[in-house]
Coordinates of C-alpha atoms and ligand atoms in Angstrom, one line a residue:
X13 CA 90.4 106.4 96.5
X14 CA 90.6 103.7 99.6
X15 CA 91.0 100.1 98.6
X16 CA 87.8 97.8 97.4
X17 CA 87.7 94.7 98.4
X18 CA 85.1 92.3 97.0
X19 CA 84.0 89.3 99.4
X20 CA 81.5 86.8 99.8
X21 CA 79.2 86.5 103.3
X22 CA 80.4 83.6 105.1
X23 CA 83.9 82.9 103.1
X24 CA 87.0 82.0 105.4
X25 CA 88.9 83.2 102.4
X26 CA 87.2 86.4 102.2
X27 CA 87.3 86.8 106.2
X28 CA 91.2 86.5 106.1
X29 CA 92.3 90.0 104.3
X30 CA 89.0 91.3 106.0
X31 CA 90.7 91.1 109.2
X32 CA 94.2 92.1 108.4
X33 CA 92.1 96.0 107.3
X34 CA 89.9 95.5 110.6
X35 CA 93.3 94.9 113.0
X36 CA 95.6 97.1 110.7
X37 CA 93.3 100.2 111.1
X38 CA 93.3 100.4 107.3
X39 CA 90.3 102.1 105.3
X40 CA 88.2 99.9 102.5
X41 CA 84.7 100.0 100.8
X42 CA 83.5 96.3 100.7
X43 CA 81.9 95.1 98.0
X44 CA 79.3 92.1 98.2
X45 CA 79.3 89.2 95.6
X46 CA 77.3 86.6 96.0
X47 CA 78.6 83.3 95.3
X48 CA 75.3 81.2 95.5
X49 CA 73.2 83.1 92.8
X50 CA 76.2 82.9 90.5
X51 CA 77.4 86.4 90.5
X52 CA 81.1 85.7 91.0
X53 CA 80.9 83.9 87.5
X54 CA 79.0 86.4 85.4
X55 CA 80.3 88.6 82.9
X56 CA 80.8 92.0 84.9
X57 CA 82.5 90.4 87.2
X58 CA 84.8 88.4 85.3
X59 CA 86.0 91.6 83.6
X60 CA 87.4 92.5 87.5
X61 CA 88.3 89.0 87.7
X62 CA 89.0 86.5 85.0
X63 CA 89.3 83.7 87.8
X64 CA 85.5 84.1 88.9
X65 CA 86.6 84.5 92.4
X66 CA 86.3 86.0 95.7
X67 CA 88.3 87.8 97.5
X68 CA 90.0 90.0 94.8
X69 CA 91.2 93.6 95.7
X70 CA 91.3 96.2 93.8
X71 CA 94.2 98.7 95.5
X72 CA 93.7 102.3 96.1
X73 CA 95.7 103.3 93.1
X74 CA 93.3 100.6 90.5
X75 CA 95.8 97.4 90.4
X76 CA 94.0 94.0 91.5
X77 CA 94.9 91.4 93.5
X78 CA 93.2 87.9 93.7
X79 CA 94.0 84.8 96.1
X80 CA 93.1 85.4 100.1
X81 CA 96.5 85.3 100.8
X82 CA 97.9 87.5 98.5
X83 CA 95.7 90.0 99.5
X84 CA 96.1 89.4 102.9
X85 CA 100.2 89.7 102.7
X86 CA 99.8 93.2 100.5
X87 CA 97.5 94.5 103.0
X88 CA 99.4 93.1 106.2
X89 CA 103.5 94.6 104.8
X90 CA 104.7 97.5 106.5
X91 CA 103.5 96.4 110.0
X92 CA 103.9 93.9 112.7
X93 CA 101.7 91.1 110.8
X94 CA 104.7 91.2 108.1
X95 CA 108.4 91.3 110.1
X96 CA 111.1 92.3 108.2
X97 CA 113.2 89.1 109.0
X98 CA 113.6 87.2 106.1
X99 CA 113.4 83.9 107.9
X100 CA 110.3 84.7 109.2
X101 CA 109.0 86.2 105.9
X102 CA 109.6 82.7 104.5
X103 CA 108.3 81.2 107.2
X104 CA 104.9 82.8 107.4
X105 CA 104.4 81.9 103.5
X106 CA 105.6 78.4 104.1
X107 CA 102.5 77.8 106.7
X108 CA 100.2 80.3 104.1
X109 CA 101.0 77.7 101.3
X110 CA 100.6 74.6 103.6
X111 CA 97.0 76.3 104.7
X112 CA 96.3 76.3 100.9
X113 CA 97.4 73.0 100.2
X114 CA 96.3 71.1 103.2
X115 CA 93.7 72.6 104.9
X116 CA 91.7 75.0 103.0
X117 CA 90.7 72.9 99.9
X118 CA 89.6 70.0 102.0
X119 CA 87.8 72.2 105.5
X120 CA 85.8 74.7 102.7
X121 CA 84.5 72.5 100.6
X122 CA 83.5 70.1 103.4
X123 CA 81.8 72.9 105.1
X124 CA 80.0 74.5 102.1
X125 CA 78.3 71.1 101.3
X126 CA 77.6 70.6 104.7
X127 CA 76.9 73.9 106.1
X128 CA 76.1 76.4 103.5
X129 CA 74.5 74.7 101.0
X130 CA 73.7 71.0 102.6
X131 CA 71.1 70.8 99.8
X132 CA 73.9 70.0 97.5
X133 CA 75.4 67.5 100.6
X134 CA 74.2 64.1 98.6
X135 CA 75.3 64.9 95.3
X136 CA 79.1 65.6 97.0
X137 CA 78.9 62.3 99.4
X138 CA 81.4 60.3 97.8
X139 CA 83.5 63.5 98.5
X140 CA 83.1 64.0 101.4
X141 CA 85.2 61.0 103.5
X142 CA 88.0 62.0 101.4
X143 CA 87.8 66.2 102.2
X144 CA 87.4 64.5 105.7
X145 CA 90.5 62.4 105.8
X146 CA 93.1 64.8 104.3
X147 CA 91.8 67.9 106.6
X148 CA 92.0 65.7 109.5
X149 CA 95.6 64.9 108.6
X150 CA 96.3 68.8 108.1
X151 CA 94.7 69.9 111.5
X152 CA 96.6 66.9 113.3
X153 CA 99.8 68.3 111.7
X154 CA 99.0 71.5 112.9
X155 CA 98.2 70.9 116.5
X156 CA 101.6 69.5 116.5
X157 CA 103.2 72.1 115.6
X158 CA 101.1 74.4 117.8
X159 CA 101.4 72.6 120.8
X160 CA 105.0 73.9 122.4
X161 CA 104.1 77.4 120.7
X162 CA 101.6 80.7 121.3
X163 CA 101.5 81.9 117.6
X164 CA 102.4 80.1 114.2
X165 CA 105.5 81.7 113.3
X166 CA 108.2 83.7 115.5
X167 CA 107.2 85.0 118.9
X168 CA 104.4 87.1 118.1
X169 CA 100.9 87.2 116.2
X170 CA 102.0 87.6 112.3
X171 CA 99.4 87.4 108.9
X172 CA 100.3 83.5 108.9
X173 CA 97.8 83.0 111.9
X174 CA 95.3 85.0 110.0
X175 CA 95.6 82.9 107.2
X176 CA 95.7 79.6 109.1
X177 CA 93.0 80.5 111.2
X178 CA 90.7 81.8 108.6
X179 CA 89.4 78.3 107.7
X180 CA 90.6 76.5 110.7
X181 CA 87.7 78.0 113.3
X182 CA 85.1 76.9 110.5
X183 CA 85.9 73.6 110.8
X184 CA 83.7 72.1 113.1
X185 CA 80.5 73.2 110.7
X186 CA 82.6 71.4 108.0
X187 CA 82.1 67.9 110.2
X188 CA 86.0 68.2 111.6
X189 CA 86.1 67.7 115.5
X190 CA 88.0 70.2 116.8
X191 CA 88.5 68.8 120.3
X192 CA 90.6 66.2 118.9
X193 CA 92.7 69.2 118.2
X194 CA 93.4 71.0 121.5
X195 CA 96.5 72.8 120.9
X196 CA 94.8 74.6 117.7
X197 CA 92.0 75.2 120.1
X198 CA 94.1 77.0 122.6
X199 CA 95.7 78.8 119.4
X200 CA 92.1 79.8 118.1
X201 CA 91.5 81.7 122.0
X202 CA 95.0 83.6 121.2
X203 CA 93.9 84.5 117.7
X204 CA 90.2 85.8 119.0
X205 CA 92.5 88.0 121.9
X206 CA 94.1 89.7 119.6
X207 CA 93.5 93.3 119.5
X208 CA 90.6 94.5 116.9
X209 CA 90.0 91.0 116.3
X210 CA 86.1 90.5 115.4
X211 CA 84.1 87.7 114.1
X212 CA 83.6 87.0 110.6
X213 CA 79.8 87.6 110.2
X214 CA 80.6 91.2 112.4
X215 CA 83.2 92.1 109.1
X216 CA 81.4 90.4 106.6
X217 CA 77.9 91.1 106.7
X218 CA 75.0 89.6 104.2
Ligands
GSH14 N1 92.4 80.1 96.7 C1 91.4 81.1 96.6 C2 90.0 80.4 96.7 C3 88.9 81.4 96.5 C4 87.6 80.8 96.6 O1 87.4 79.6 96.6 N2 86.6 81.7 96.6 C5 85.2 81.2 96.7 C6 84.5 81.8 97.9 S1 85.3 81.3 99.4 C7 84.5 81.7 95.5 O2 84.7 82.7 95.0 N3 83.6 80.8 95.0 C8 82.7 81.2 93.9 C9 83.2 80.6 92.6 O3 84.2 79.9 92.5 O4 82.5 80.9 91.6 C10 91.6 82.1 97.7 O5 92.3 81.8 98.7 O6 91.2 83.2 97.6

């Protein structure tokens, strides 16, 4: 049995292990769940995952993971997106936390209640400046720390970039100007060079 991985159209979250199968050569059957009818929340798929979200995996031999990152590490170990150094292991899961904390839950929300659903934009405005703010303040720390270097950890492309990228190129459909960020921008170019790298709408289709 190959892996299943469940995912919603348009998700950064769901794009990130999406890509780690595409650029890892690794076999999956994809699952569609559609987030705006509900279907992550209803009672079949709360018995695959209590939490009511997407991504979640279910592994080739029935176990389940949840959380993009998780999944993304499991299906990025055993090659070059996962060194053995253990350093760099730490690293790489520093900057996956710090995309969690800092950049993901202010850039996804911003962008789904500007950009997926702007129906819902009014009823989140009061939100919004503050999803603004702290994003902006994660981006800026990241261009930073991207500016004297070609990929976020080490010397080479790793699973951290996929994570930190996953949310990070949606940005400017969130309301974030990305120009203001131009060593991220250079970054982003590196990212979308990689080999096997494809879009997310191309891996994660409707
Ligand atoms: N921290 C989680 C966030 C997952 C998440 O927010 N998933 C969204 C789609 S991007 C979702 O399932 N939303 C539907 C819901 O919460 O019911 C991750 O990184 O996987």
């Amino acid at each position: 049995m190959a892996h299943k991985l469940y995912y919603a159209p348009g998700s950064g979250n769901s794009f990130k292990p999406a890509l780690v199968l595409r650029q890892t050569g690794q076999t999956c059957t994809f699952q569609k769940v559609d987030v705006l009818t509900g279907e992550s929340r209803n009672a079949e798929f709360l018995k695959i995952n209590s939490r009511g979200q997407v991504p979640y995996l279910i592994t080739s031999d029935g176990r389940g993971i949840g959380e993009s990152n998780a999944i993304a590490w499991y299906l990025a170990q055993g090659t070059s997106l996962v060194p053995d150094d253990p350093v760099t292991r730490a690293q790489i899961l520093q900057w996956m936390i710090f995309e969690q904390t800092s950049l993901e839950p202010n850039i996804s929300p911003a962008r789904f209640f500007t950009h997926i659903v702007p129906s819902l934009r009014d009823q989140h405005a009061a939100e919004l400046p503050g999803w603004l703010e702290a994003g902006s303040r994660g981006l800026g720390i990241l261009d930073e720390y991207l500016y004297p270097r070609e990929f976020m950890v080490g010397d080479g492309y790793t699973v951290a970039d996929i994570a930190v990228y996953g949310y990070t190129h949606l940005a400017e459909q969130g309301g974030f100007e990305l120009a203001r960020y131009p060593a991220v921008g250079r970054w982003m170019q590196r990212v979308q060079s990689t080999p096997g790298y494809a879009n997310l709408d191309a891996l994660l289709p409707s």
